[in-house]
PDB file of C-alpha atoms and ligand atoms in Angstrom:
ATOM      1  CA  UNK V   1     -49.819 -70.397 -60.367  1.00  0.00           C
ATOM      2  CA  UNK V   2     -53.541 -70.085 -60.784  1.00  0.00           C
ATOM      3  CA  UNK V   3     -53.225 -66.378 -61.070  1.00  0.00           C
ATOM      4  CA  UNK V   4     -50.770 -66.796 -63.980  1.00  0.00           C
ATOM      5  CA  UNK V   5     -53.157 -69.017 -65.758  1.00  0.00           C
ATOM      6  CA  UNK V   6     -56.029 -66.856 -65.298  1.00  0.00           C
ATOM      7  CA  UNK V   7     -53.944 -63.795 -66.457  1.00  0.00           C
ATOM      8  CA  UNK V   8     -53.104 -65.802 -69.672  1.00  0.00           C
ATOM      9  CA  UNK V   9     -56.712 -66.237 -70.500  1.00  0.00           C
ATOM     10  CA  UNK V  10     -57.589 -62.630 -69.855  1.00  0.00           C
ATOM     11  CA  UNK V  11     -54.811 -61.773 -72.377  1.00  0.00           C
ATOM     12  CA  UNK V  12     -56.331 -64.354 -74.846  1.00  0.00           C
ATOM     13  CA  UNK V  13     -59.770 -62.848 -74.658  1.00  0.00           C
ATOM     14  CA  UNK V  14     -58.593 -59.179 -74.664  1.00  0.00           C
ATOM     15  CA  UNK V  15     -57.064 -60.218 -77.985  1.00  0.00           C
ATOM     16  CA  UNK V  16     -53.436 -59.141 -77.362  1.00  0.00           C
ATOM     17  CA  UNK V  17     -52.660 -61.544 -80.201  1.00  0.00           C
ATOM     18  CA  UNK V  18     -49.570 -59.673 -81.647  1.00  0.00           C
ATOM     19  CA  UNK V  19     -47.737 -60.560 -78.534  1.00  0.00           C
ATOM     20  CA  UNK V  20     -45.706 -63.733 -79.025  1.00  0.00           C
ATOM     21  CA  UNK V  21     -47.041 -66.421 -76.794  1.00  0.00           C
ATOM     22  CA  UNK V  22     -44.613 -68.538 -74.759  1.00  0.00           C
ATOM     23  CA  UNK V  23     -43.291 -71.692 -76.389  1.00  0.00           C
ATOM     24  CA  UNK V  24     -41.696 -74.790 -74.445  1.00  0.00           C
ATOM     25  CA  UNK V  25     -38.100 -75.220 -75.171  1.00  0.00           C
ATOM     26  CA  UNK V  26     -36.533 -77.749 -72.800  1.00  0.00           C
ATOM     27  CA  UNK V  27     -39.416 -79.386 -70.904  1.00  0.00           C
ATOM     28  CA  UNK V  28     -40.239 -83.047 -70.416  1.00  0.00           C
ATOM     29  CA  UNK V  29     -43.510 -82.624 -72.129  1.00  0.00           C
ATOM     30  CA  UNK V  30     -41.744 -82.289 -75.463  1.00  0.00           C
ATOM     31  CA  UNK V  31     -40.184 -85.739 -74.947  1.00  0.00           C
ATOM     32  CA  UNK V  32     -43.308 -87.526 -74.007  1.00  0.00           C
ATOM     33  CA  UNK V  33     -46.022 -89.049 -76.233  1.00  0.00           C
ATOM     34  CA  UNK V  34     -49.046 -86.960 -76.073  1.00  0.00           C
ATOM     35  CA  UNK V  35     -52.505 -88.466 -75.100  1.00  0.00           C
ATOM     36  CA  UNK V  36     -55.383 -88.636 -77.592  1.00  0.00           C
ATOM     37  CA  UNK V  37     -57.399 -85.395 -77.883  1.00  0.00           C
ATOM     38  CA  UNK V  38     -61.287 -85.118 -77.228  1.00  0.00           C
ATOM     39  CA  UNK V  39     -63.841 -82.521 -78.360  1.00  0.00           C
ATOM     40  CA  UNK V  40     -63.052 -81.117 -74.694  1.00  0.00           C
ATOM     41  CA  UNK V  41     -59.742 -80.000 -76.083  1.00  0.00           C
ATOM     42  CA  UNK V  42     -61.288 -77.374 -78.318  1.00  0.00           C
ATOM     43  CA  UNK V  43     -59.891 -74.435 -76.246  1.00  0.00           C
ATOM     44  CA  UNK V  44     -56.451 -75.937 -76.270  1.00  0.00           C
ATOM     45  CA  UNK V  45     -56.670 -76.097 -80.058  1.00  0.00           C
ATOM     46  CA  UNK V  46     -57.760 -72.410 -80.147  1.00  0.00           C
ATOM     47  CA  UNK V  47     -54.864 -71.492 -77.912  1.00  0.00           C
ATOM     48  CA  UNK V  48     -52.479 -73.449 -80.303  1.00  0.00           C
ATOM     49  CA  UNK V  49     -53.834 -71.765 -83.289  1.00  0.00           C
ATOM     50  CA  UNK V  50     -53.527 -68.291 -81.688  1.00  0.00           C
ATOM     51  CA  UNK V  51     -50.070 -69.084 -80.546  1.00  0.00           C
ATOM     52  CA  UNK V  52     -48.924 -70.215 -84.023  1.00  0.00           C
ATOM     53  CA  UNK V  53     -50.551 -67.087 -85.361  1.00  0.00           C
ATOM     54  CA  UNK V  54     -48.504 -64.965 -83.081  1.00  0.00           C
ATOM     55  CA  UNK V  55     -45.262 -66.725 -84.304  1.00  0.00           C
ATOM     56  CA  UNK V  56     -46.349 -66.836 -87.971  1.00  0.00           C
ATOM     57  CA  UNK V  57     -43.167 -65.101 -89.134  1.00  0.00           C
ATOM     58  CA  UNK V  58     -40.784 -67.604 -87.888  1.00  0.00           C
ATOM     59  CA  UNK V  59     -42.890 -70.775 -87.312  1.00  0.00           C
ATOM     60  CA  UNK V  60     -44.993 -72.788 -89.792  1.00  0.00           C
ATOM     61  CA  UNK V  61     -46.537 -75.422 -87.394  1.00  0.00           C
ATOM     62  CA  UNK V  62     -46.850 -76.285 -83.774  1.00  0.00           C
ATOM     63  CA  UNK V  63     -48.100 -79.270 -81.598  1.00  0.00           C
ATOM     64  CA  UNK V  64     -49.895 -78.732 -78.400  1.00  0.00           C
ATOM     65  CA  UNK V  65     -47.036 -80.060 -76.331  1.00  0.00           C
ATOM     66  CA  UNK V  66     -45.109 -76.980 -77.539  1.00  0.00           C
ATOM     67  CA  UNK V  67     -47.679 -74.905 -75.410  1.00  0.00           C
ATOM     68  CA  UNK V  68     -47.244 -77.348 -72.662  1.00  0.00           C
ATOM     69  CA  UNK V  69     -50.363 -79.495 -73.155  1.00  0.00           C
ATOM     70  CA  UNK V  70     -49.795 -83.336 -73.867  1.00  0.00           C
ATOM     71  CA  UNK V  71     -52.695 -83.682 -76.230  1.00  0.00           C
ATOM     72  CA  UNK V  72     -52.403 -84.937 -79.779  1.00  0.00           C
ATOM     73  CA  UNK V  73     -53.379 -81.556 -81.490  1.00  0.00           C
ATOM     74  CA  UNK V  74     -51.369 -79.736 -84.175  1.00  0.00           C
ATOM     75  CA  UNK V  75     -51.814 -76.569 -86.023  1.00  0.00           C
ATOM     76  CA  UNK V  76     -49.991 -75.573 -89.197  1.00  0.00           C
ATOM     77  CA  UNK V  77     -49.847 -72.869 -91.971  1.00  0.00           C
ATOM     78  CA  UNK V  78     -51.543 -74.390 -94.963  1.00  0.00           C
ATOM     79  CA  UNK V  79     -50.312 -72.246 -98.028  1.00  0.00           C
ATOM     80  CA  UNK V  80     -52.842 -73.765-100.380  1.00  0.00           C
ATOM     81  CA  UNK V  81     -55.721 -72.641 -98.103  1.00  0.00           C
ATOM     82  CA  UNK V  82     -53.862 -69.604 -96.954  1.00  0.00           C
ATOM     83  CA  UNK V  83     -54.854 -70.079 -93.331  1.00  0.00           C
ATOM     84  CA  UNK V  84     -53.947 -72.204 -90.349  1.00  0.00           C
ATOM     85  CA  UNK V  85     -55.244 -75.674 -90.138  1.00  0.00           C
ATOM     86  CA  UNK V  86     -56.024 -77.459 -86.801  1.00  0.00           C
ATOM     87  CA  UNK V  87     -56.093 -81.308 -86.553  1.00  0.00           C
ATOM     88  CA  UNK V  88     -56.987 -83.514 -83.660  1.00  0.00           C
ATOM     89  CA  UNK V  89     -55.263 -86.958 -83.239  1.00  0.00           C
ATOM     90  CA  UNK V  90     -53.588 -86.911 -86.663  1.00  0.00           C
ATOM     91  CA  UNK V  91     -52.188 -90.201 -88.053  1.00  0.00           C
ATOM     92  CA  UNK V  92     -50.296 -90.821 -91.348  1.00  0.00           C
ATOM     93  CA  UNK V  93     -51.995 -94.027 -92.612  1.00  0.00           C
ATOM     94  CA  UNK V  94     -49.961 -94.024 -96.067  1.00  0.00           C
ATOM     95  CA  UNK V  95     -46.797 -92.506 -97.156  1.00  0.00           C
ATOM     96  CA  UNK V  96     -44.396 -92.629-100.023  1.00  0.00           C
ATOM     97  CA  UNK V  97     -41.387 -90.771-101.614  1.00  0.00           C
ATOM     98  CA  UNK V  98     -38.743 -90.802 -98.796  1.00  0.00           C
ATOM     99  CA  UNK V  99     -36.065 -88.131 -98.873  1.00  0.00           C
ATOM    100  CA  UNK V 100     -33.585 -86.568 -96.428  1.00  0.00           C
ATOM    101  CA  UNK V 101     -33.675 -82.890 -95.577  1.00  0.00           C
ATOM    102  CA  UNK V 102     -32.813 -80.301 -93.022  1.00  0.00           C
ATOM    103  CA  UNK V 103     -35.324 -79.056 -90.447  1.00  0.00           C
ATOM    104  CA  UNK V 104     -35.299 -76.445 -87.690  1.00  0.00           C
ATOM    105  CA  UNK V 105     -37.716 -76.227 -84.842  1.00  0.00           C
ATOM    106  CA  UNK V 106     -38.874 -73.298 -82.471  1.00  0.00           C
ATOM    107  CA  UNK V 107     -38.202 -75.548 -79.468  1.00  0.00           C
ATOM    108  CA  UNK V 108     -34.614 -76.394 -80.680  1.00  0.00           C
ATOM    109  CA  UNK V 109     -31.431 -74.491 -81.660  1.00  0.00           C
ATOM    110  CA  UNK V 110     -30.120 -75.200 -85.049  1.00  0.00           C
ATOM    111  CA  UNK V 111     -30.859 -77.421 -88.065  1.00  0.00           C
ATOM    112  CA  UNK V 112     -30.937 -81.259 -88.126  1.00  0.00           C
ATOM    113  CA  UNK V 113     -30.969 -83.756 -90.753  1.00  0.00           C
ATOM    114  CA  UNK V 114     -34.220 -85.745 -90.806  1.00  0.00           C
ATOM    115  CA  UNK V 115     -36.112 -88.165 -93.115  1.00  0.00           C
ATOM    116  CA  UNK V 116     -39.513 -87.335 -94.536  1.00  0.00           C
ATOM    117  CA  UNK V 117     -42.001 -88.651 -97.078  1.00  0.00           C
ATOM    118  CA  UNK V 118     -43.080 -86.474-100.012  1.00  0.00           C
ATOM    119  CA  UNK V 119     -46.614 -87.662 -99.991  1.00  0.00           C
ATOM    120  CA  UNK V 120     -48.691 -88.412 -97.025  1.00  0.00           C
ATOM    121  CA  UNK V 121     -52.297 -89.626 -96.411  1.00  0.00           C
ATOM    122  CA  UNK V 122     -53.464 -88.307 -92.910  1.00  0.00           C
ATOM    123  CA  UNK V 123     -56.436 -89.429 -90.760  1.00  0.00           C
ATOM    124  CA  UNK V 124     -57.541 -86.765 -88.337  1.00  0.00           C
ATOM    125  CA  UNK V 125     -60.593 -85.042 -86.634  1.00  0.00           C
ATOM    126  CA  UNK V 126     -60.917 -81.566 -87.932  1.00  0.00           C
ATOM    127  CA  UNK V 127     -61.607 -78.412 -85.931  1.00  0.00           C
ATOM    128  CA  UNK V 128     -65.252 -79.573 -85.472  1.00  0.00           C
ATOM    129  CA  UNK V 129     -64.004 -82.924 -84.528  1.00  0.00           C
ATOM    130  CA  UNK V 130     -65.345 -84.409 -87.717  1.00  0.00           C
ATOM    131  CA  UNK V 131     -63.171 -87.367 -88.908  1.00  0.00           C
ATOM    132  CA  UNK V 132     -61.352 -86.770 -92.223  1.00  0.00           C
ATOM    133  CA  UNK V 133     -58.841 -88.275 -94.542  1.00  0.00           C
ATOM    134  CA  UNK V 134     -56.595 -85.921 -96.553  1.00  0.00           C
ATOM    135  CA  UNK V 135     -53.664 -86.139 -98.965  1.00  0.00           C
ATOM    136  CA  UNK V 136     -50.737 -83.876 -98.674  1.00  0.00           C
ATOM    137  CA  UNK V 137     -47.554 -83.345-100.480  1.00  0.00           C
ATOM    138  CA  UNK V 138     -44.307 -81.522-100.251  1.00  0.00           C
ATOM    139  CA  UNK V 139     -43.790 -78.613 -97.765  1.00  0.00           C
ATOM    140  CA  UNK V 140     -47.289 -78.991 -96.165  1.00  0.00           C
ATOM    141  CA  UNK V 141     -46.708 -82.676 -95.702  1.00  0.00           C
ATOM    142  CA  UNK V 142     -43.191 -82.152 -94.354  1.00  0.00           C
ATOM    143  CA  UNK V 143     -44.585 -79.636 -91.718  1.00  0.00           C
ATOM    144  CA  UNK V 144     -47.423 -82.210 -90.841  1.00  0.00           C
ATOM    145  CA  UNK V 145     -44.730 -85.047 -90.340  1.00  0.00           C
ATOM    146  CA  UNK V 146     -42.817 -82.742 -88.062  1.00  0.00           C
ATOM    147  CA  UNK V 147     -45.834 -81.869 -85.851  1.00  0.00           C
ATOM    148  CA  UNK V 148     -46.928 -85.460 -85.593  1.00  0.00           C
ATOM    149  CA  UNK V 149     -43.454 -86.379 -84.424  1.00  0.00           C
ATOM    150  CA  UNK V 150     -43.872 -83.691 -81.689  1.00  0.00           C
ATOM    151  CA  UNK V 151     -47.097 -85.602 -80.695  1.00  0.00           C
ATOM    152  CA  UNK V 152     -45.040 -88.731 -80.251  1.00  0.00           C
ATOM    153  CA  UNK V 153     -42.533 -86.954 -78.189  1.00  0.00           C
ATOM    154  CA  UNK V 154     -39.942 -86.979 -81.173  1.00  0.00           C
ATOM    155  CA  UNK V 155     -37.857 -83.830 -81.792  1.00  0.00           C
ATOM    156  CA  UNK V 156     -35.897 -83.591 -84.963  1.00  0.00           C
TER     157      UNK V 156
HETATM  158  C1  FME M   1     -40.449 -78.104 -91.619  1.00  0.00           C
HETATM  159  S1  FME M   1     -41.274 -78.478 -90.344  1.00  0.00           S
HETATM  160  C2  FME M   1     -40.720 -77.111 -89.268  1.00  0.00           C
HETATM  161  C3  FME M   1     -41.809 -76.902 -88.211  1.00  0.00           C
HETATM  162  C4  FME M   1     -41.314 -75.991 -87.143  1.00  0.00           C
HETATM  163  N1  FME M   1     -42.226 -75.898 -86.041  1.00  0.00           N
HETATM  164  C5  FME M   1     -42.110 -76.573 -84.903  1.00  0.00           C
HETATM  165  O1  FME M   1     -42.816 -77.568 -84.654  1.00  0.00           O
HETATM  166  C6  FME M   1     -41.119 -74.608 -87.593  1.00  0.00           C
HETATM  167  O2  FME M   1     -39.788 -74.216 -87.822  1.00  0.00           O
HETATM  168  O3  FME M   1     -42.023 -73.941 -87.901  1.00  0.00           O
END
């Protein structure tokens, strides 16, 4: 087991980033609320970001439990910034504009109907663990809601 983890990190640092990194699909960690993240989880965040980048064609966001780590960390493709954004301990503090839509998930088969909010205000710590509050709308807001649900052990 330790060898396997060691090998994984070698791959990370040798930069075999075009290889799709493994995703959890049916483990308990996806159904459990994750724990608060700390600055010590920076390496997990980088791993999550690299894993999302390796799945960028078919996946717009991920939560750390999708790579088997039960910490409240998300990464998502932000089309406005044209890069992947990482958030530690994201929390929705305001929301409005409820609607129903269909969503898919890399950890599940098929599409499911779900309720989302068009506008959200998110409180989080950024990649440098600085506290931030930001407003998101539409597609990016939908992705963030999906990933925050993952952090609570909620699948669509
Ligand atoms: C619209 S939100 C969908 C997010 C999903 N990622 C899984 O956490 C994905 O398909 O990328």
